[in-house]
Amino acid sequence: MRHIILRTLKKIIMGCFRVLLCIIFPPLAVIDKGCGSIIIVFILTCLGWIPGVIAALIINNNPKN
């Protein structure tokens, strides 16, 4: 039972960390999603911070990745 609680707590903490990373520096938040995602988020971040954040949040919340 304790193992399940710790695993769930770890997922929650990592999710919060990823959201914070999406807000602070979007390309770094998608570094494990592939080169294409990094390039897309980097370009959108260069065009404007908010589009980069939105793209990073969408890519991180995509269940396919």
Phi, psi and omega in degrees: 000318182294324180297320179294318179296317180294321179295318178295318178297321178296318178296320180294315180295317179294324177296317177295321179296319179294319178297317178297319178293324176299324181283318184284308182214090187306317182298328180290332181289338182250020185296333180267006182264354178118162184295320180298318179295320179297316181295315180299312181293323178297315180296316179295325177292323177293325178288330180177142185296318184295315176300324177295319179295315180298315179297318179296319178295319179295315181295320180290331181268003178284119183290345180289333183272000000 
